[in-house]
Amino acid sequence: MSFNPLFVDQAPLHLKYRKDIDGLRALAVLLVVIYHAFPNWAHGGFIGVDIFFVISGYLITSIILDGLADKTFSLVDFYCKRIIRIFPALILVLACSIGLGWFILYPAELQLLGKHLLSAVGFFSNFTYLSEAGYFDNRAVEKPLLHLWSLAIEEQFYLIWPILLCFLYKLRSRSPSSLGFSLRWYLLLLIACSFAWNVHLIHINKSAAFYLPFSRFWELLVGALLAHVFSSDQSGSRGGDGISSWGLRLQTIAESALFRQLVSFLGLTCLVVGVIVIYPRSLFPGWLALLPVVGAALIIYGGEKTWINRYLLSNRFMVAIGLISYPLYLWHWALLSFAQIWGPIFIEQRLLIVGLSLMFSWLTYRLIEKPLRNRQFIRKKSSVLIGLMIAILAVGFILTSNGFSERGVNTLSQFEQSAQDGSDGGFVIQGCGLSDLAFKEYFAGCFEDRREPAKFALVGDSKAMALFPGLVRSSQAGGRWLTIYGPGGDKAIMPYLSDSRADVKPSQSTYTDQAIKQVSKNSQVKVVALAFSSKGVMTTDVDSLYKGEHQAQAIQGLDAIVAKLVESRKQVVLIVDNPTLALPQDCFHRKLGISWLDQFEKIDPRCSMTYEKHTQMTAKYLEVLNAVAKKYPGQVRVFDSGPILCDVQNNICSYQKDGRKMYSYTDHISDYAAGRVGEVLNHQLVDSSR
């Protein structure tokens, strides 16, 4: 990710090595490491990546401009040096990731790792992770190579930028006097276009703005502009761009010691403010990305003689971290990710992993990176490294097609497999009895039991999706199911998202109201069960029904939906949401066949709670359901899954029951738990319909 002084011993003599830039690189990587290992300590620490982009753009462009000025620049040698700089540590981390994945990952996860290996080798990880982003995406921590998205953006930039610079320098031979002016304004134009696209895209697709290269290139181009400014100053072309006398005075002020001290201080202030005000849920990059980008640029422009650059960034510790920043960036996330995939880790384990990352990074720098950085045989060395990367590519292809289910982790971790119990039994097909088939692709989920026309319908969000297979599997003849559900966001199907509520946007209520309309028109459906998250939807102001917030609005929205169903002569069942505990991954450790690891038992305290506490927490939420049910006696009832999912006799709600895993992902019940709920609900519905 970083470009630690690129071949300092090979750079042109007038490109002076600056310790403060290594210190700035250290600041960037430390922010990222702290954010990943201890997110509560620096919630905006991920802006370290943006600092890296500016540094990289500055250093690489400086080297290209110096080479072009000396007429010694070679595209082939440039890319060979990039390979020697980037590939060695990357190959080592990718190889170790394959080894760790073999011991820790389940088959499907190992196949996903293979896919991510292909993306890493081809430097298009950013596009891969963008394609995976969404409601049902894996947790970020479950992707050991996720951090390579930034390296991909850098390499995509450097496939284009040197060629473009060479083209601009060819114009110099035709119009020597206009080059400085042209290059500076070309850079400003490119920065403006990329930044404008970033600001535009952040309001349309935040993930696309984060991962797509053109919405990020402006950050590297800011560093490139800085390199051009320094290059022009060093070449003595102060008056070559047609600068007026006022312009020369301003330039003199800009070069004064006091001004540079102020610039450097302002730059550090921008970085500090960025870490404080930027959160993972912020609209980032967008306008907020100006804080780390401008901050890094100002610190570099301030120069190595300013107080901040000289004493804060140029001390031995910061320079030492800066020298290993690239391998540290690679190592820390991979190790943290595999550790958290294995099971919950706490502050002691996180500190240990950070320590191991520092040690591995130093060894990588001393034993692998540094010995390769010399002028000798750069093309031969790059050829060998390309060969090794091709080998990684081949392994990636193998893993994408085979998860190797015979491995120990898959056979030992029977508790994880206990979440499965037959799914829908193979009886589910596309379709959900729509009156208008044009809506078949309208919903995220539209499925029905193929054995006979459905008598019961399940409508809701992802909670309905988790429950549906268990309902189908445990159903009886004369009591089959269909379902309509939506994943979330604006497409959420939520009973309290109705067009009758003034505070709900039309786009948010459309899917809910259309689902209810379609079910209401189905004369074969006699009972409609509504299953939905009790936590509200992020795109509405229903923050949490558990807290009793916005009860009136929730009752109004839910009542509007129920009224439509009752009017169409449907019985309605309001299914109480399941208890919310810690993430399932934080409640057990995978068995690896390594005794000292398999004996580790510490888990998140939130993996269980008393049943009494659960009822207290859900009291306000249940008031909403009961208020609506009371309005339609004999037609609407509340079905509470809590006594089924929890051990009421022992007063405990847990991630496991009777040795079986009760949750699958986040706070969604497992396939096994869905079957347990389905057995009781199906029995009640069949009995009541006789």
XYZ file of C-alpha atoms in Angstrom:
690
model
C 0.000 0.000 0.000
C 2.713 2.470 0.959
C 5.727 3.354 -1.156
C 8.558 3.406 1.315
C 11.214 5.525 -0.124
C 11.092 3.922 -3.504
C 14.560 2.603 -4.327
C 16.196 5.460 -2.453
C 19.596 4.282 -3.646
C 18.320 4.243 -7.233
C 16.466 7.545 -7.257
C 17.951 10.615 -8.968
C 20.413 12.376 -6.731
C 18.342 15.544 -6.477
C 15.333 13.598 -5.150
C 16.274 13.909 -1.513
C 15.093 11.314 0.988
C 12.854 12.847 3.653
C 12.559 11.144 7.017
C 9.369 13.053 7.792
C 7.553 11.337 4.920
C 8.454 7.975 6.415
C 7.074 9.358 9.679
C 3.869 10.419 7.948
C 3.623 6.936 6.488
C 4.023 5.558 10.013
C 1.209 7.790 11.244
C -1.003 6.511 8.435
C -0.357 2.822 9.062
C -0.678 3.184 12.843
C -4.081 4.810 12.396
C -5.210 1.908 10.208
C -3.828 -0.750 12.580
C -5.438 0.865 15.627
C -8.749 1.198 13.809
C -8.738 -2.475 12.806
C -7.467 -3.878 16.103
C -9.145 -1.449 18.522
C -11.899 0.356 16.571
C -13.223 2.164 19.638
C -9.865 3.854 20.106
C -9.799 5.556 16.692
C -13.111 5.235 14.846
C -11.794 7.396 12.010
C -8.450 5.605 11.742
C -9.268 4.222 8.303
C -8.381 7.644 6.851
C -4.794 6.388 7.061
C -5.415 4.823 3.646
C -6.157 8.256 2.193
C -2.912 9.558 3.677
C -1.115 6.685 1.949
C -2.698 7.643 -1.379
C -1.322 11.190 -1.146
C 2.158 9.990 -0.141
C 2.218 7.431 -2.943
C 1.077 9.947 -5.546
C 3.738 12.394 -4.394
C 6.672 9.962 -4.321
C 5.918 8.099 -7.525
C 5.198 11.247 -9.511
C 8.396 12.848 -8.172
C 10.423 9.899 -9.450
C 8.673 9.891 -12.834
C 9.127 13.649 -13.279
C 12.814 13.461 -12.340
C 13.338 10.583 -14.748
C 11.584 12.417 -17.558
C 13.558 15.602 -16.842
C 16.836 13.640 -16.992
C 15.632 11.665 -20.039
C 16.364 8.438 -18.127
C 12.785 7.313 -17.530
C 11.806 3.884 -18.868
C 8.301 2.503 -18.595
C 9.601 -1.070 -18.547
C 12.054 -0.328 -15.739
C 9.379 1.627 -13.868
C 7.010 -1.331 -13.833
C 9.839 -3.734 -12.986
C 10.701 -1.602 -9.970
C 7.045 -1.507 -8.962
C 6.969 -5.294 -9.109
C 10.123 -5.589 -6.983
C 8.661 -3.114 -4.494
C 5.132 -4.540 -4.251
C 5.318 -8.262 -5.020
C 7.716 -9.778 -2.425
C 5.772 -8.921 0.751
C 2.471 -9.454 -1.040
C 3.448 -12.938 -2.231
C 4.553 -13.884 1.285
C 1.290 -12.700 2.880
C -0.822 -14.372 0.180
C 1.054 -17.658 0.647
C 0.601 -17.508 4.420
C -3.080 -16.689 3.927
C -3.468 -19.847 1.875
C -1.858 -21.849 4.676
C -3.983 -20.283 7.407
C -7.089 -20.659 5.276
C -6.389 -24.372 4.877
C -6.481 -24.882 8.661
C -9.197 -22.369 9.647
C -11.733 -21.870 6.847
C -14.782 -23.965 6.070
C -15.109 -25.211 2.462
C -17.281 -22.346 1.204
C -14.974 -19.835 2.891
C -11.889 -21.450 1.352
C -13.510 -21.166 -2.066
C -14.215 -17.496 -1.384
C -10.566 -17.043 -0.388
C -9.610 -18.514 -3.759
C -11.770 -15.920 -5.486
C -10.129 -13.150 -3.465
C -6.677 -14.514 -4.314
C -7.471 -14.136 -8.004
C -8.547 -10.551 -7.370
C -5.399 -9.810 -5.375
C -3.067 -11.202 -8.027
C -4.888 -9.331 -10.785
C -5.081 -6.121 -8.699
C -8.831 -5.765 -9.096
C -9.812 -6.518 -5.485
C -11.709 -3.243 -5.248
C -14.118 -4.356 -7.990
C -14.563 -7.784 -6.387
C -15.423 -6.399 -2.973
C -17.752 -3.841 -4.526
C -19.639 -6.660 -6.259
C -19.985 -8.454 -2.909
C -21.142 -5.429 -0.931
C -24.728 -5.652 0.244
C -27.108 -6.652 3.000
C -26.150 -10.328 2.985
C -22.429 -9.777 2.554
C -20.026 -11.489 4.949
C -18.620 -9.430 7.790
C -15.575 -7.465 6.683
C -13.444 -9.299 9.222
C -14.251 -12.594 7.491
C -12.309 -11.460 4.401
C -8.568 -11.781 5.135
C -7.585 -10.032 1.890
C -10.108 -7.203 2.061
C -7.426 -4.579 2.700
C -5.924 -5.198 -0.748
C -8.659 -3.058 -2.311
C -6.461 -0.001 -1.726
C -3.400 -1.610 -3.271
C -5.537 -2.432 -6.315
C -6.550 1.214 -6.717
C -2.909 2.317 -6.529
C -1.804 -0.157 -9.172
C -4.724 0.752 -11.434
C -3.629 4.374 -11.139
C -0.022 3.532 -12.000
C -1.047 1.598 -15.081
C -2.359 4.875 -16.500
C -0.447 7.722 -14.874
C 3.134 7.138 -16.147
C 1.850 6.763 -19.706
C -0.146 9.972 -19.420
C 2.847 11.850 -18.007
C 5.037 10.591 -20.855
C 2.444 11.832 -23.324
C 2.395 15.272 -21.707
C 6.160 15.450 -21.822
C 6.065 14.723 -25.530
C 4.052 17.899 -25.890
C 7.007 19.748 -24.403
C 9.080 19.215 -27.506
C 6.379 20.926 -29.536
C 5.617 23.719 -27.053
C 8.357 23.947 -24.374
C 7.120 27.170 -22.817
C 3.649 25.859 -22.064
C 4.484 22.551 -20.348
C 4.584 23.789 -16.757
C 1.316 25.649 -17.189
C -0.301 22.759 -19.048
C 0.733 20.018 -16.635
C -0.381 21.983 -13.590
C -3.752 22.767 -15.114
C -4.185 19.249 -16.446
C -3.615 17.994 -12.913
C -6.109 20.459 -11.462
C -8.662 19.452 -14.092
C -8.199 15.740 -13.374
C -8.428 16.320 -9.622
C -11.606 18.367 -10.041
C -13.269 15.731 -12.249
C -12.364 12.814 -9.978
C -13.374 14.682 -6.827
C -16.668 15.816 -8.366
C -17.472 12.221 -9.345
C -16.662 11.108 -5.804
C -19.036 13.697 -4.305
C -21.760 12.793 -6.790
C -21.421 9.038 -6.327
C -21.369 9.100 -2.518
C -25.074 10.033 -2.490
C -26.001 7.328 -5.001
C -23.879 4.350 -3.980
C -21.569 4.743 -1.000
C -19.823 1.424 -1.649
C -19.115 2.381 -5.273
C -17.670 5.740 -4.199
C -15.433 3.904 -1.740
C -14.152 1.175 -4.070
C -14.198 2.547 -7.620
C -10.857 3.883 -8.852
C -11.976 7.097 -10.521
C -13.685 8.326 -7.352
C -10.352 7.789 -5.537
C -7.782 8.884 -8.132
C -8.030 12.530 -7.042
C -6.323 11.594 -3.778
C -3.245 10.275 -5.581
C -3.400 13.199 -8.008
C -3.201 15.670 -5.116
C 0.139 14.051 -4.262
C 1.104 14.234 -7.933
C 0.294 17.957 -8.001
C 2.465 18.438 -4.930
C 5.326 16.617 -6.692
C 4.932 18.888 -9.714
C 5.034 21.994 -7.507
C 8.272 20.829 -5.847
C 9.728 19.775 -9.185
C 9.023 23.216 -10.664
C 10.566 24.936 -7.636
C 13.718 22.809 -7.787
C 14.145 23.390 -11.512
C 14.086 27.148 -10.914
C 11.119 27.781 -13.175
C 9.564 30.329 -10.882
C 8.836 32.753 -13.638
C 8.376 30.305 -16.437
C 4.616 30.042 -16.102
C 3.923 33.676 -16.675
C 3.577 34.497 -12.988
C 2.914 38.155 -12.226
C 4.814 40.218 -9.678
C 1.974 39.650 -7.214
C 2.249 35.943 -7.913
C 5.973 36.048 -7.198
C 5.319 37.836 -3.889
C 2.785 35.196 -2.894
C 5.265 32.500 -3.862
C 7.916 34.138 -1.676
C 5.494 34.147 1.279
C 4.630 30.532 0.620
C 8.294 29.616 0.852
C 8.859 31.456 4.141
C 9.658 29.444 7.272
C 6.738 30.834 9.283
C 4.243 30.058 6.542
C 5.484 26.475 6.277
C 5.207 26.051 10.058
C 1.578 27.176 9.867
C 0.890 24.909 6.883
C 2.344 21.888 8.647
C 0.351 22.599 11.812
C -2.843 23.053 9.797
C -2.160 19.741 8.050
C -1.816 17.861 11.338
C -4.969 19.573 12.604
C -6.880 18.297 9.566
C -5.742 14.740 10.295
C -6.682 14.951 13.980
C -10.102 16.402 13.153
C -10.588 13.681 10.535
C -9.988 10.894 13.029
C -12.439 12.518 15.451
C -15.348 13.457 13.169
C -15.269 10.637 10.608
C -17.050 7.384 11.424
C -17.457 4.112 9.471
C -21.072 5.093 8.733
C -20.115 8.581 7.528
C -20.602 9.556 3.886
C -17.014 8.748 3.066
C -15.021 9.505 0.962
C -17.188 12.421 -0.246
C -16.335 15.859 1.081
C -14.993 14.391 4.323
C -12.039 12.858 2.472
C -10.658 16.382 2.063
C -9.568 16.270 5.711
C -6.963 13.471 5.387
C -6.001 14.321 1.804
C -5.468 18.046 2.334
C -3.936 17.355 5.735
C -1.341 14.957 4.313
C -0.571 17.302 1.418
C -0.043 20.267 3.750
C 2.313 18.294 5.986
C 4.392 17.201 2.982
C 4.403 20.758 1.627
C 5.457 22.127 5.012
C 8.834 20.461 4.576
C 11.172 18.515 6.801
C 12.389 21.616 8.701
C 9.053 22.445 10.328
C 8.628 21.559 13.995
C 5.974 18.900 13.424
C 7.847 17.254 10.570
C 11.215 17.421 12.297
C 10.322 16.326 15.817
C 7.038 14.435 15.580
C 7.478 12.651 12.260
C 11.259 12.340 11.913
C 12.052 10.677 15.221
C 13.554 7.194 15.169
C 10.416 5.367 16.213
C 8.219 6.913 13.512
C 10.844 6.444 10.810
C 11.297 2.801 11.825
C 7.551 2.170 11.594
C 7.462 4.006 8.289
C 10.128 1.699 6.864
C 7.962 -1.361 7.583
C 4.620 0.323 6.872
C 3.885 -1.619 3.688
C 4.396 -5.136 5.147
C 2.696 -3.994 8.363
C -0.340 -2.939 6.350
C -0.403 -6.358 4.678
C 0.235 -8.492 7.764
C -1.943 -6.899 10.433
C -5.319 -7.284 8.721
C -4.698 -10.827 7.479
C -3.736 -11.991 10.985
C -6.614 -10.157 12.673
C -9.087 -11.527 10.165
C -8.056 -15.171 10.526
C -8.016 -14.822 14.323
C -11.567 -13.464 14.377
C -12.763 -16.103 11.943
C -11.401 -18.714 14.368
C -13.494 -17.212 17.168
C -13.969 -14.205 19.442
C -10.743 -12.453 20.435
C -10.298 -9.926 23.207
C -7.846 -7.166 24.002
C -5.072 -9.546 25.090
C -5.247 -11.473 21.817
C -5.493 -8.271 19.792
C -2.370 -6.851 21.419
C -0.569 -10.114 20.703
C -1.615 -10.032 17.050
C -0.437 -6.433 16.656
C 2.897 -7.455 18.205
C 3.196 -10.405 15.822
C 2.352 -8.121 12.903
C 5.164 -5.765 13.852
C 7.616 -8.655 14.179
C 6.621 -10.264 10.876
C 6.756 -6.870 9.157
C 10.262 -6.166 10.404
C 11.439 -9.630 9.305
C 9.794 -9.155 5.913
C 11.525 -5.807 5.470
C 14.966 -6.971 6.610
C 15.076 -10.431 5.029
C 13.011 -10.015 1.865
C 12.323 -6.437 0.842
C 15.642 -4.732 1.585
C 17.912 -7.348 -0.068
C 15.941 -7.018 -3.311
C 16.271 -3.238 -3.513
C 19.316 -2.634 -5.623
C 20.070 -1.807 -9.218
C 21.142 -5.297 -10.176
C 19.058 -7.604 -12.366
C 15.799 -5.704 -11.902
C 14.208 -7.319 -14.958
C 15.287 -10.830 -13.957
C 14.082 -10.335 -10.392
C 10.754 -9.013 -11.593
C 10.385 -12.023 -13.908
C 10.902 -14.420 -10.992
C 8.378 -12.522 -8.889
C 5.840 -12.641 -11.716
C 6.366 -16.409 -11.870
C 5.664 -16.726 -8.143
C 2.544 -14.603 -8.495
C 1.350 -16.874 -11.304
C 1.754 -19.803 -8.900
C -0.471 -17.986 -6.390
C -2.932 -17.429 -9.230
C -3.012 -21.159 -9.976
C -3.715 -21.957 -6.325
C -6.543 -19.420 -6.381
C -8.151 -21.171 -9.351
C -7.910 -24.532 -7.571
C -9.498 -23.201 -4.390
C -12.412 -21.550 -6.196
C -13.472 -24.954 -7.532
C -12.755 -27.090 -4.453
C -13.293 -26.273 -0.788
C -11.576 -29.534 0.336
C -14.278 -30.634 2.774
C -12.106 -33.460 4.152
C -9.933 -30.989 6.069
C -9.881 -31.163 9.875
C -11.691 -27.872 10.528
C -14.698 -29.118 8.587
C -14.883 -32.494 10.308
C -14.111 -31.253 13.828
C -16.500 -28.277 13.969
C -19.702 -30.269 14.346
C -21.319 -27.540 16.440
C -21.292 -25.181 13.465
C -22.957 -27.863 11.346
C -25.607 -28.371 14.041
C -27.279 -25.183 12.780
C -28.456 -27.107 9.700
C -31.468 -29.390 9.739
C -32.607 -29.992 6.166
C -33.459 -26.475 5.019
C -36.671 -26.494 2.937
C -36.374 -30.195 2.087
C -36.089 -29.391 -1.601
C -39.794 -28.532 -1.827
C -39.425 -24.799 -2.552
C -39.688 -23.334 -6.045
C -39.827 -19.815 -7.479
C -43.209 -18.138 -7.312
C -45.534 -16.967 -4.576
C -49.037 -16.983 -6.054
C -48.864 -13.494 -7.532
C -51.964 -12.106 -9.209
C -49.695 -10.090 -11.482
C -46.694 -12.086 -12.721
C -44.960 -8.839 -13.640
C -44.070 -8.549 -9.959
C -42.261 -11.918 -9.888
C -38.835 -10.235 -10.012
C -39.989 -7.275 -7.949
C -39.325 -8.873 -4.578
C -36.072 -10.201 -3.163
C -37.803 -13.452 -2.204
C -40.822 -14.960 -3.922
C -41.050 -18.695 -3.171
C -43.679 -21.370 -2.572
C -44.050 -25.041 -1.693
C -44.402 -27.058 -4.916
C -46.408 -29.872 -3.327
C -49.758 -28.073 -3.286
C -51.201 -24.561 -3.330
C -50.217 -22.600 -0.257
C -52.713 -21.961 2.493
C -50.350 -19.889 4.618
C -48.215 -16.899 3.569
C -45.163 -15.449 5.299
C -44.408 -11.786 4.607
C -41.522 -9.764 6.020
C -37.847 -8.928 5.868
C -34.743 -11.078 6.311
C -36.239 -12.500 9.518
C -38.942 -14.065 7.341
C -36.268 -15.426 5.021
C -34.528 -17.142 7.939
C -37.792 -18.656 9.201
C -39.321 -19.813 5.906
C -37.310 -23.041 5.300
C -38.208 -24.313 8.754
C -41.903 -23.589 8.173
C -41.856 -25.497 4.877
C -39.940 -28.447 6.308
C -42.293 -28.865 9.267
C -45.539 -28.197 7.382
C -48.330 -30.727 6.841
C -50.641 -31.529 3.939
C -53.277 -28.856 3.691
C -51.008 -26.344 5.382
C -48.261 -25.388 2.904
C -46.480 -22.035 2.683
C -45.449 -19.274 0.325
C -43.327 -16.243 1.156
C -42.623 -12.723 -0.022
C -39.711 -10.935 1.584
C -37.272 -8.094 0.991
C -33.688 -7.703 2.213
C -33.658 -4.227 3.752
C -33.018 -0.566 3.050
C -35.484 1.079 0.649
C -36.567 -2.402 -0.528
C -37.463 -3.564 2.953
C -40.790 -5.282 3.464
C -41.677 -4.160 6.959
C -45.156 -4.154 8.494
C -44.680 -0.677 9.900
C -43.541 0.745 6.555
C -46.867 1.742 5.048
C -47.979 4.542 2.760
C -50.351 5.583 5.540
C -47.445 6.985 7.537
C -46.414 10.540 6.775
C -42.806 9.981 7.873
C -42.141 7.124 5.405
C -40.796 7.902 1.954
C -42.809 6.467 -0.961
C -39.812 4.368 -2.059
C -39.703 2.762 1.366
C -43.367 1.789 1.515
C -43.758 0.594 -2.070
C -42.452 -2.931 -1.549
C -44.388 -3.464 1.671
C -47.695 -2.292 0.267
C -47.264 -4.216 -2.978
C -46.460 -7.435 -1.076
C -49.594 -7.047 1.056
C -51.654 -6.265 -2.043
C -50.477 -9.407 -3.816
C -51.107 -11.659 -0.808
C -54.533 -10.120 -0.256
C -55.552 -10.991 -3.818
C -54.641 -14.672 -3.366
C -57.937 -16.343 -2.423
C -56.205 -19.651 -1.559
C -54.190 -18.036 1.244
C -56.155 -18.049 4.485
C -53.494 -16.994 6.998
C -50.769 -14.347 6.636
C -47.880 -14.387 9.111
C -45.805 -11.224 9.468
C -42.172 -11.633 10.564
C -39.956 -8.596 10.859
C -37.018 -7.189 12.766
C -37.873 -5.425 15.986
C -34.896 -3.107 15.609
C -36.401 -0.895 12.942
C -34.958 -0.020 9.575
C -31.934 2.244 9.196
C -33.678 4.318 6.514
C -36.566 5.268 8.825
C -36.812 7.002 12.158
C -38.035 3.832 13.913
C -34.793 3.514 15.843
C -35.700 0.630 18.110
C -39.057 -0.739 19.155
C -37.270 -2.370 22.073
C -36.774 1.090 23.541
C -40.356 2.061 22.946
C -39.348 4.853 20.582
C -41.926 5.925 17.983
C -44.505 3.469 19.285
C -47.389 5.476 17.912
C -45.925 5.541 14.400
C -45.113 1.836 14.548
C -48.655 0.971 15.649
C -50.058 3.176 12.904
C -47.973 1.547 10.190
C -48.572 -1.994 11.420
C -52.276 -1.371 11.823
C -52.531 -0.079 8.256
C -51.071 -3.324 6.952
C -53.154 -5.581 9.199
C -56.345 -3.706 8.286
C -55.785 -4.473 4.603
C -55.301 -8.163 5.334
C -58.341 -8.371 7.628
C -60.423 -6.580 5.002
C -59.471 -9.303 2.497
C -60.681 -11.955 4.973
C -57.234 -13.158 6.058
C -56.278 -14.372 9.486
C -53.121 -12.554 10.645
C -50.299 -13.830 12.853
C -47.760 -11.358 14.236
C -44.576 -13.326 14.908
C -42.523 -11.935 17.776
C -38.905 -11.340 16.829
C -36.270 -13.661 18.298
C -33.993 -12.622 21.204
C -30.989 -10.602 20.089
C -27.635 -11.877 21.352
C -24.016 -11.458 20.299
C -23.012 -12.403 16.764
C -22.884 -16.212 16.417
C -19.212 -16.025 15.398
C -18.432 -14.461 18.763
C -20.007 -17.300 20.720
C -17.740 -20.251 19.930
C -14.296 -21.117 18.563
C -13.659 -23.421 15.659
C -12.021 -26.740 16.442
C -8.737 -26.983 14.558
C -7.242 -30.120 16.056
C -4.687 -28.026 17.962
C -5.113 -28.793 21.659
C -3.977 -25.471 23.129
C -6.299 -23.564 20.773
C -9.236 -25.962 20.990
C -9.296 -25.534 24.782
C -9.861 -21.775 24.506
C -13.365 -21.085 25.833
C -13.676 -17.330 26.396
C -16.652 -15.908 24.479
C -18.664 -12.701 24.325
C -20.761 -12.247 27.516
C -23.696 -11.224 25.316
C -23.979 -14.777 23.957
C -26.687 -15.420 26.532
C -29.125 -13.552 28.749
C -31.815 -14.507 31.230
C -35.266 -15.093 29.812
C -36.537 -12.595 32.377
C -34.235 -9.899 30.968
C -35.376 -10.726 27.440
C -39.020 -10.203 28.399
C -38.164 -6.920 30.093
C -36.253 -5.706 27.031
C -39.087 -6.580 24.645
C -41.958 -5.236 26.759
C -42.382 -2.004 24.753
C -42.064 -3.869 21.472
C -44.734 -6.398 22.528
C -47.045 -3.532 23.427
C -47.042 -2.541 19.745
C -48.006 -6.029 18.582
C -50.605 -6.575 21.289
C -52.184 -3.168 20.658
C -52.827 -4.069 17.021
C -53.971 -7.634 17.820
C -56.417 -6.342 20.448
C -58.093 -4.179 17.821
C -59.043 -7.266 15.767
C -60.100 -9.977 18.245
C -60.388 -13.433 16.708
C -58.712 -12.261 13.481
C -55.214 -11.241 14.614
C -53.002 -12.992 17.148
C -49.459 -12.726 18.432
C -47.138 -15.728 18.217
C -44.151 -15.542 20.567
C -41.153 -17.647 19.506
C -39.238 -16.779 22.688
C -40.353 -19.807 24.750
C -39.310 -22.069 21.865
C -35.901 -20.493 21.301
C -35.093 -20.000 24.974
C -34.920 -22.410 27.902
C -37.723 -20.933 29.987
C -37.446 -23.521 32.738
C -33.815 -22.592 33.390
C -34.434 -18.889 32.675
C -31.848 -18.644 29.877
C -31.759 -17.466 26.238
C -28.560 -18.629 24.570
C -26.837 -19.040 21.220
C -27.254 -22.795 21.705
C -29.961 -25.107 22.991
C -29.804 -28.876 23.500
C -26.333 -28.837 21.946
C -27.592 -27.229 18.717
C -26.646 -23.830 17.304
C -29.656 -21.491 17.438
C -28.378 -18.602 15.283
C -26.909 -18.528 11.782
C -25.763 -14.953 11.010
C -26.105 -11.715 12.974
C -29.381 -12.053 14.936
C -31.111 -14.418 12.488
C -32.155 -17.820 13.783
C -30.548 -20.961 12.398
C -32.179 -23.495 10.111
C -32.529 -25.846 13.077
C -34.198 -23.152 15.210
C -36.533 -22.235 12.339
C -37.712 -25.848 12.258
C -38.411 -25.799 15.986
C -40.484 -22.632 15.595
C -42.172 -24.076 12.508
C -43.282 -27.234 14.307
C -45.213 -25.260 16.915
C -46.612 -22.611 14.563
C -47.726 -25.152 11.945
C -49.434 -27.243 14.595
C -51.348 -24.228 15.924
C -52.411 -23.035 12.475
C -53.607 -26.451 11.312
C -55.565 -26.986 14.545
C -57.219 -23.561 14.320
C -58.223 -24.050 10.669
C -60.043 -27.352 11.259
